[in-house]
XYZ file of C-alpha atoms in Angstrom:
484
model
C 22.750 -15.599 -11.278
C 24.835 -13.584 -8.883
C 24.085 -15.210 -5.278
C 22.660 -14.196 -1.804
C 23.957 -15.396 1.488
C 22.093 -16.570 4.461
C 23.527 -17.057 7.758
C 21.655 -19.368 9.546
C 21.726 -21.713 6.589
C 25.077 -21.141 6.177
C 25.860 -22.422 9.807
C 23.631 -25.561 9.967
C 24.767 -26.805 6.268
C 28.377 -25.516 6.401
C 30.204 -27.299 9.451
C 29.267 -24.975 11.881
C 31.073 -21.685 9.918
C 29.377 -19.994 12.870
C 28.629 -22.265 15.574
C 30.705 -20.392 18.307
C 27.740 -17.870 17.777
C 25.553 -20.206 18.675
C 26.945 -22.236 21.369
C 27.026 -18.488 23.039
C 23.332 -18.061 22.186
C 22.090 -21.229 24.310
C 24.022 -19.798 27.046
C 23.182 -16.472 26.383
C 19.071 -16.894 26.926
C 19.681 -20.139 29.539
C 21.562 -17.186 32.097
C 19.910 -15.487 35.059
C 22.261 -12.435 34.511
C 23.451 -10.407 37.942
C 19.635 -11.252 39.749
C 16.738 -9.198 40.995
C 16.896 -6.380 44.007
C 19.330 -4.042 45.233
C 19.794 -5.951 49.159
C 20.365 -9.075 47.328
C 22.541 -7.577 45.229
C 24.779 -5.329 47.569
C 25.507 -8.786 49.519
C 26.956 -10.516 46.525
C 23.555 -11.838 45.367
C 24.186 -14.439 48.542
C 20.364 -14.355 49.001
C 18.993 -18.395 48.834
C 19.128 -18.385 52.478
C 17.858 -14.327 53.139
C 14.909 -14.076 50.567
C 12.665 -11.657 53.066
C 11.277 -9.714 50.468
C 9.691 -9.565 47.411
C 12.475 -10.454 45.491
C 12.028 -13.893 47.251
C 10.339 -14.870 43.883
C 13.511 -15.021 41.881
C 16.007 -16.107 44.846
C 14.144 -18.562 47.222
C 10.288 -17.823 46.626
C 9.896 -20.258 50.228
C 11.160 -17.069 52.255
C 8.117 -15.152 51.059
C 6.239 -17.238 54.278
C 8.367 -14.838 56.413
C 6.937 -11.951 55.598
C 4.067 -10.635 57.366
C 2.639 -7.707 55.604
C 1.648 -6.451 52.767
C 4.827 -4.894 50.466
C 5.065 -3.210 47.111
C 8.537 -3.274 45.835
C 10.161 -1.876 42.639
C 13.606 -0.647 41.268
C 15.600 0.558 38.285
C 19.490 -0.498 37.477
C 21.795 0.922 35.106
C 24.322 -1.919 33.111
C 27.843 -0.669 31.999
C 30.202 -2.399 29.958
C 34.100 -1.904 28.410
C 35.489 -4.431 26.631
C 39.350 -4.690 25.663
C 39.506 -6.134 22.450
C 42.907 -7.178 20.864
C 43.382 -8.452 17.633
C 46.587 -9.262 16.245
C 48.528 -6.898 18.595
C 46.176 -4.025 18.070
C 43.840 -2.965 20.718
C 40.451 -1.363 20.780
C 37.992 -0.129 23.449
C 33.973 -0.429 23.529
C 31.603 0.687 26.136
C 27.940 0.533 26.345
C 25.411 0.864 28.425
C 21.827 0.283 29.515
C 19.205 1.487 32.063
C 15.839 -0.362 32.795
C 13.248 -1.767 35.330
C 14.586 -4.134 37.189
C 11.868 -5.257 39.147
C 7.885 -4.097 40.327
C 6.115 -6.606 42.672
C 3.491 -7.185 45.543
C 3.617 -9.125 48.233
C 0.072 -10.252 49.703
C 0.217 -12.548 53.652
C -2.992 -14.150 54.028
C -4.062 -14.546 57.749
C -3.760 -18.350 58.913
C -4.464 -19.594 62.127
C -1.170 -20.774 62.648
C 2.005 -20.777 60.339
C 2.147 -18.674 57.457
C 0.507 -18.375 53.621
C 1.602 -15.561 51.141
C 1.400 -15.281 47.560
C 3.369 -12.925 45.062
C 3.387 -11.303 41.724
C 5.640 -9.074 39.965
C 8.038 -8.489 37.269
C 11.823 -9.302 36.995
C 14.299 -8.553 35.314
C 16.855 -11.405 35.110
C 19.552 -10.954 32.501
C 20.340 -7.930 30.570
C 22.254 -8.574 26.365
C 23.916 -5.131 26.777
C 27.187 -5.381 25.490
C 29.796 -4.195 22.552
C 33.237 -4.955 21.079
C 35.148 -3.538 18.415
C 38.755 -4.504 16.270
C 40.891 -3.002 13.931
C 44.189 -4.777 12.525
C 46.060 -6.350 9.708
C 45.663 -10.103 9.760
C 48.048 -11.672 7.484
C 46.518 -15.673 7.624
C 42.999 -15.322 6.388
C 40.146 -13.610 4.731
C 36.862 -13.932 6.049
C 35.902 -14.002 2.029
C 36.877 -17.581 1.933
C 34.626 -18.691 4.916
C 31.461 -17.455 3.354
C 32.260 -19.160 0.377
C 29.941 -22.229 -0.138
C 30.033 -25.839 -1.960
C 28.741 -26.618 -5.195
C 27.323 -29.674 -3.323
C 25.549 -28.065 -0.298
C 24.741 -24.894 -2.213
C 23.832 -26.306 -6.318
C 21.879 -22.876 -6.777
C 24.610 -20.568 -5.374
C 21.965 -19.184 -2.981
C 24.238 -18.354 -0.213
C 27.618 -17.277 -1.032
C 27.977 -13.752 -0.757
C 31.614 -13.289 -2.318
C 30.072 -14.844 -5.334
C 27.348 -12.435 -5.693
C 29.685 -9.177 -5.182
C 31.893 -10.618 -7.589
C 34.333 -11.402 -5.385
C 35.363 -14.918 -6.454
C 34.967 -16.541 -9.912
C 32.121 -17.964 -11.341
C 34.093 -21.323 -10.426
C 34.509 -20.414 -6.991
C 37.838 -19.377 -7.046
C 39.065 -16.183 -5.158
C 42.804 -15.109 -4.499
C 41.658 -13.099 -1.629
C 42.989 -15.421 0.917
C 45.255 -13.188 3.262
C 47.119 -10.069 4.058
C 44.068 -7.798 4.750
C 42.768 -5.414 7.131
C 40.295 -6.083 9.343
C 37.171 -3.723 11.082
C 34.424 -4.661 12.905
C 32.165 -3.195 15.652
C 29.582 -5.422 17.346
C 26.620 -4.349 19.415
C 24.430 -6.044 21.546
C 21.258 -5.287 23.408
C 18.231 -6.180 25.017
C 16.779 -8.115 28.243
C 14.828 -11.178 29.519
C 12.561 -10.725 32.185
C 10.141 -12.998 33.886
C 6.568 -12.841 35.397
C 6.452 -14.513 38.572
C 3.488 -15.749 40.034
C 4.634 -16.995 43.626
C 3.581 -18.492 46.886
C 4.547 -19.809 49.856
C 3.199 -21.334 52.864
C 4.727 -23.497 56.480
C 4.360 -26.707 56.228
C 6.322 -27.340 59.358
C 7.034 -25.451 62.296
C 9.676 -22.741 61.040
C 10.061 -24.788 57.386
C 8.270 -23.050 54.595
C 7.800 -24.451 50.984
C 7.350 -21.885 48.449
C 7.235 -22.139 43.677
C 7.068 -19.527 41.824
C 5.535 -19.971 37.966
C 7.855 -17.806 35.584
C 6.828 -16.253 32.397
C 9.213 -15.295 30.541
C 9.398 -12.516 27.715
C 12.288 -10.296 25.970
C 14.098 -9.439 23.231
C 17.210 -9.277 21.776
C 19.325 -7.359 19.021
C 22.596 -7.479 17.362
C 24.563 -5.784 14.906
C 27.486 -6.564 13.636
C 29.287 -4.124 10.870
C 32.861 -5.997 9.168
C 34.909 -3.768 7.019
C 38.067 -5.752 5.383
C 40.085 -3.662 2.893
C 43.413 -3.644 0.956
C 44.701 -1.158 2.746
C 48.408 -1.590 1.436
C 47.709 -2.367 -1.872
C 48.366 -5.650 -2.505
C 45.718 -6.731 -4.383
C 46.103 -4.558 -7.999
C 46.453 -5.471 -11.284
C 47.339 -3.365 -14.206
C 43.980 -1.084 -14.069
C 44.886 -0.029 -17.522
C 44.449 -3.628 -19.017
C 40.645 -4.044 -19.737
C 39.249 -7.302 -17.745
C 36.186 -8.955 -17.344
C 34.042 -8.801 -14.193
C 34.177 -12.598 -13.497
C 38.415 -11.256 -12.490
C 37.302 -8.433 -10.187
C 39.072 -9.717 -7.035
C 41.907 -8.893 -8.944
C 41.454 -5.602 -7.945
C 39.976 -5.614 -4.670
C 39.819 -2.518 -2.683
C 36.887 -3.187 0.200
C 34.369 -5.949 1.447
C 31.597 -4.663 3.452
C 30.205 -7.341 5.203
C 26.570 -6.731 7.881
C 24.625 -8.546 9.874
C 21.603 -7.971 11.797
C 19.529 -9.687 14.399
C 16.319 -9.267 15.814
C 14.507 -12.157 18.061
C 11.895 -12.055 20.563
C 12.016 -14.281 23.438
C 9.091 -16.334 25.389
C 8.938 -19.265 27.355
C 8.394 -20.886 31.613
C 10.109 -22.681 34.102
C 9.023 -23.196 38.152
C 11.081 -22.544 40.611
C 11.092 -24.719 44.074
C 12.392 -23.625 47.163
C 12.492 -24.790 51.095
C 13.530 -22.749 53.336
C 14.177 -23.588 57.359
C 13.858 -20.744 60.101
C 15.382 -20.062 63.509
C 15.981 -16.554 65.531
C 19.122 -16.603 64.397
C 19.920 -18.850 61.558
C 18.378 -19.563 57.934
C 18.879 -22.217 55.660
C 17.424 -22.608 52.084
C 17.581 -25.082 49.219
C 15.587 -23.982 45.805
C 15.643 -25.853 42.192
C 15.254 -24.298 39.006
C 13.106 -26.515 36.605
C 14.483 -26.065 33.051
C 14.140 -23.483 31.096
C 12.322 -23.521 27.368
C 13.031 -20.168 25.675
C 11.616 -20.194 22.919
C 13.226 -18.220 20.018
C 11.970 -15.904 17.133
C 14.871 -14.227 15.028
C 14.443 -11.985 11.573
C 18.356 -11.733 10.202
C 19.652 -9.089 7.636
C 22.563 -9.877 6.060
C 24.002 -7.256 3.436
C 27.565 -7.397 1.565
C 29.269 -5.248 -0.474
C 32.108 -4.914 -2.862
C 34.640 -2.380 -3.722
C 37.374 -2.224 -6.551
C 39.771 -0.664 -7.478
C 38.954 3.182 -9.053
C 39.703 4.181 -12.900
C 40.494 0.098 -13.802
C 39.351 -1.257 -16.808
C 36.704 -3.301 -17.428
C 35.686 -5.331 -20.791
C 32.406 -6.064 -19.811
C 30.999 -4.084 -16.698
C 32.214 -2.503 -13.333
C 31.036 -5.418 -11.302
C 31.247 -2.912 -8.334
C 28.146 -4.462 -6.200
C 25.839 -5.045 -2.993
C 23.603 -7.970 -1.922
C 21.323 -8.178 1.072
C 19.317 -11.011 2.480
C 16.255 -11.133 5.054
C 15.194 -14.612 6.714
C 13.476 -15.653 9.668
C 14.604 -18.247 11.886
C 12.819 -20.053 15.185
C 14.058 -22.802 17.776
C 14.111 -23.216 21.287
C 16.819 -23.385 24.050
C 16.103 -25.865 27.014
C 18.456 -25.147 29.562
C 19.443 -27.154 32.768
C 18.540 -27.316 35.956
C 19.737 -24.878 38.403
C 20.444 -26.238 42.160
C 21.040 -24.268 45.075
C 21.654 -24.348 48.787
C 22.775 -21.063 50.926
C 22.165 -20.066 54.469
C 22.115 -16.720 56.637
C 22.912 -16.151 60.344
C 23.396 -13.275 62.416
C 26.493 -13.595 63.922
C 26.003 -10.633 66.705
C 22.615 -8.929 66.396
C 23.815 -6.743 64.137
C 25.524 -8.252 61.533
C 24.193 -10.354 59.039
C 26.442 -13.354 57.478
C 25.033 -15.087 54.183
C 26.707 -17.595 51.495
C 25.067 -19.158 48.481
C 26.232 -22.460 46.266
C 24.600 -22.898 42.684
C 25.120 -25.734 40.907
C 24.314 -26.557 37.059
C 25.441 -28.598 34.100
C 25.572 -26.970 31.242
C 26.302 -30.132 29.279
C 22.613 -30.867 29.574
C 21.362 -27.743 27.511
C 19.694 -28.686 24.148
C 18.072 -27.228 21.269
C 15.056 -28.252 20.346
C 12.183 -27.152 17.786
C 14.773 -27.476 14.388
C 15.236 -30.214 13.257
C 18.736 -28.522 11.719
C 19.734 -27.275 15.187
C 18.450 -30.290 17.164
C 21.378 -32.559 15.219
C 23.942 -30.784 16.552
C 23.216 -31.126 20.601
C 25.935 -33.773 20.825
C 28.373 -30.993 19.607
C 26.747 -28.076 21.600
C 26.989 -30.228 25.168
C 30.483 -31.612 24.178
C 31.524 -27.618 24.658
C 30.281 -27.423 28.324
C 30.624 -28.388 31.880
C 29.139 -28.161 34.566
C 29.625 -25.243 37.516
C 29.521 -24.662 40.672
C 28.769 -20.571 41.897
C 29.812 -19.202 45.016
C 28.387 -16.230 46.357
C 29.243 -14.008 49.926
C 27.933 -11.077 51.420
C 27.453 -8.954 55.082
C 24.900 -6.608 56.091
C 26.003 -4.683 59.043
C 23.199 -2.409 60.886
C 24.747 0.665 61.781
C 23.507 0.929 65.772
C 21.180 4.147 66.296
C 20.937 4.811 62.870
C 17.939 3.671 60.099
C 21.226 2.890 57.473
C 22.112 -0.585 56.918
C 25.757 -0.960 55.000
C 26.608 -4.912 52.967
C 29.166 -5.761 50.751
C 29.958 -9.079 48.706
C 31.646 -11.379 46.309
C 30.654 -13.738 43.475
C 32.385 -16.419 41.440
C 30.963 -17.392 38.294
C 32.890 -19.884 36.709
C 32.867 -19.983 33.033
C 30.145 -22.900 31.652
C 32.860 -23.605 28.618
C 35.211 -27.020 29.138
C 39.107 -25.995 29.251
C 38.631 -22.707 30.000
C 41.199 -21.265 32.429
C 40.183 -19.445 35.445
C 40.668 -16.029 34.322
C 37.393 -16.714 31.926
C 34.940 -16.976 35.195
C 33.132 -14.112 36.247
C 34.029 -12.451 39.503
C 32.147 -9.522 41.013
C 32.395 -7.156 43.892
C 29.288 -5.538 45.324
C 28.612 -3.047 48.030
C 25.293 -1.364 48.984
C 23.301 0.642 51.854
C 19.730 0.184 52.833
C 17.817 3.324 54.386
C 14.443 3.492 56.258
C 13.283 6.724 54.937
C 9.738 6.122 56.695
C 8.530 3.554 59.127
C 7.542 2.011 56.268
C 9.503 3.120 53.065
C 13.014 1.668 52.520
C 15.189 2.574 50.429
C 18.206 0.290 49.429
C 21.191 0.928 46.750
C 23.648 -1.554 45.844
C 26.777 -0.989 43.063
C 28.999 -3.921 41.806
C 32.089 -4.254 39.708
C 32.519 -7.186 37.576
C 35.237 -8.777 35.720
C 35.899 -11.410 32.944
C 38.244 -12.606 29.998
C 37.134 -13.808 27.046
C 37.731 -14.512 23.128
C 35.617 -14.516 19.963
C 36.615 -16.109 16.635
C 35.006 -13.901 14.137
C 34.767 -16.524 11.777
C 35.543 -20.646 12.272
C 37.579 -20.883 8.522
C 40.395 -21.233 8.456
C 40.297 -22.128 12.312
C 42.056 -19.288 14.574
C 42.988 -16.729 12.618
C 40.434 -14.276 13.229
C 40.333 -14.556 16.560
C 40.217 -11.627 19.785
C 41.356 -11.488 23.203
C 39.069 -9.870 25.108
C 39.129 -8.138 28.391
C 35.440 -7.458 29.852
C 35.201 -4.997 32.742
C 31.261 -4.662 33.991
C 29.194 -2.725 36.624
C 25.704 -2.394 37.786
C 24.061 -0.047 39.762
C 20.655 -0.828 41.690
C 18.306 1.345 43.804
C 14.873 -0.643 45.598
C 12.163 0.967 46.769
C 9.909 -1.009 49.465
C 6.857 -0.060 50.902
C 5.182 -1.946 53.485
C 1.676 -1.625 55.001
């Protein structure tokens, strides 16, 4: 029987033939993306030692004790991406984008006889999948036939090799499609994670406040990958004249279409803990983020397809063919814990100074739920480290004027060992906040992100199918606020 391919199964039996997927995955659903509200984010996100609103119940949900009445708070944001993608000299553009809700919450202060005791709910969105690369070049070391190619040992049943089922390779497993091929793909992302928070916060000191905030989490995310590899200078023909049998096809190989698809909805909870201290003119906060079990539900498609060489001979059958495979797949990721200390002060009365430090180690993030998955968390850790994120911003109120103007910086280094500097994340954010009413603000942030990157597009043979790329991202916010 001609065979089908999976890729899951593929990467648990195989060595891993796509484990640098996967390792990106944990990470991937583990992040807490570029935060929640546009104040916050038009200060660099420096917000741990701020938190006066309702976005408290992402950053520090201990500052909600400072506020005093009753808010409703909600805003939109707009993701961009470009990524520079070069692949054996040969460089390509992609850009997407995304638009969604970034947050809708109340705030409700319950009147104490001394000190302070409010309680929050709302929705956040933390992390947004948006993203998209594309390649286009001649790769003279490898085929990416020969790395979905599978063992008679793992595979008895030839279940999962692709090349075998579009004829691609022999019925002994032999193909002499190893090199000098061009290579196509274009990958899309997309998608979110957001989180239900269900917050409160009361003093339990003079001017210290403990606050948690129970997080439901919920999302989904999709990819698509479409990988075209063709003999585009003809070096695969034989005589088409000369009749041969199917079981010889790759002797005339003209194209391999090679998709895959991803769908996989997203659930799971953590608590976060905060403390925050208090002073006319100075604010310090500390919060930990409990670990996070996202729990993982994915339906693949995987479809190949062959293409020979037109008017050849054939003694049996044109073995000209396409396969496709559906499978579902479910695990969970339990990420780290996230630490965090940052503090505000006003400087002059008005200008506002604030600096964050996270701190997480990514060597601790597991899979669990598959048994499959779960052996490999000594490999998964062994490709992290942990990090430490610095974050700065300013809000300057503009005297006799309702317009507030910040600005910021972030630095998020990359959670992979050995990776050089240029792979962390740094962002630059500016914003205004306007008091349209005497009790309706308005706030606005933008911020311009940078990164560098690479992506093997398949693990065999080991770096030849590998990209450079250059990520450029930005974000826009806007926050509405009203408060009785």
């Amino acid at each position: 029987m001609r065979r089908k391919y999976f890729l899951l199964l593929q990467t648990i039996v195989f060595g891993g033939i796509l484990f640098a997927q996967f390792s990106e995955d944990a990470i991937r659903y583990s992040g807490h993306g570029n935060g929640v509200g546009a104040r916050a984010l038009g200060m660099g996100n420096a917000y741990i030692g701020v938190s006066d609103d309702y976005s408290a119940t992402f950053w520090n949900p201990a500052g909600l004790a400072q506020m005093r009445r009753l808010e409703v708070m909600g805003g939109i944001s707009n993701v961009g991406f470009a990524n520079d993608a070069t692949f054996y000299s040969a460089k390509q553009n992609a850009t997407t984008s995304a638009t969604s809700l970034d947050n809708l919450g109340f705030v409700f202060p319950f009147p104490t006889m001394q000190g302070s005791l409010v309680f929050a709910f709302g929705y956040n969105r933390i992390s947004d999948f948006a993203s998209a690369s594309k390649f286009d070049g001649f790769n003279n070391q490898s085929s990416i036939i020969s790395s979905l190619q599978t063992s008679i040992t793992d595979d008895p049943n030839g279940e999962y090799d692709i090349p075998f089922n579009t004829y691609l390779t022999t019925s002994k497993g032999y193909t002499g499609i190893q090199k000098n091929v061009n290579q196509s793909a274009e990958k899309k992302e997309s998608g979110n994670l957001g989180q239900w928070s269900f917050s409160g916060a009361i003093d339990i000191e003079e001017n210290i406040s403990f606050g948690v905030s129970l997080n439901i989490y919920s999302g989904t995310y999709d990819y698509t990958r479409t990988f075209l590899e063709s003999d585009n200078k003809n070096l695969y023909t034989y005589n088409p004249s000369q009749a041969i049998s199917a079981d010889s096809a790759y002797l005339r190989f003209n194209k391999f279409y090679y998709d895959s698809y991803l769908n996989a909805e997203l659930s799971g909870s953590n608590i976060t803990m905060g403390l925050m201290y208090r002073s006319d003119f100075f604010r310090l906060g500390l919060i930990g983020k409990a670990p996070t079990s996202i729990k993982v539900k994915e339906h693949y498609t995987n479809e190949g397809e062959s293409v020979f060489d037109s008017n050849s001979a054939w003694s049996d059958k044109n073995p000209a063919s396409k396969y496709s495979f559906s499978a579902d797949n479910e695990y969970t990721v339990n990420s780290p814990w996230i630490f965090g200390v940052g503090g505000s002060v006003y400087v002059v009365e008005q200008l506002l100074i604030a600096a964050d430090i996270e701190y997480s180690d990514w060597a601790q993030i597991e899979w669990a739920d598959n048994f499959d998955l779960e052996k490999g968390n000594t490999s998964l850790q062994s490709k992290f480290r942990a990090t430490t994120s610095v974050r700065l911003g300013a809000e300057f109120d503009i005297p006799s004027t309702d317009v507030k103007i910040r600005g910021g910086y972030s630095l998020t280094p990359s959670p992979y060992k050995n990776d050089p500097s240029s792979f962390d994340q740094t962002m630059y954010t500016g914003g205004v906040g306007i008091l349209l009413q005497r009790n309706v603000l308005l706030n606005g942030a933008v911020a311009f992100g940078s990164y560098k990157s690479f992506r093997n597009q398949y693990s065999f043979p080991s770096n030849t199918s590998r990209t450079d790329e250059s990520v450029s991202t930005s974000l826009v916010n806007f926050t509405v606020s009203y408060r009785f």
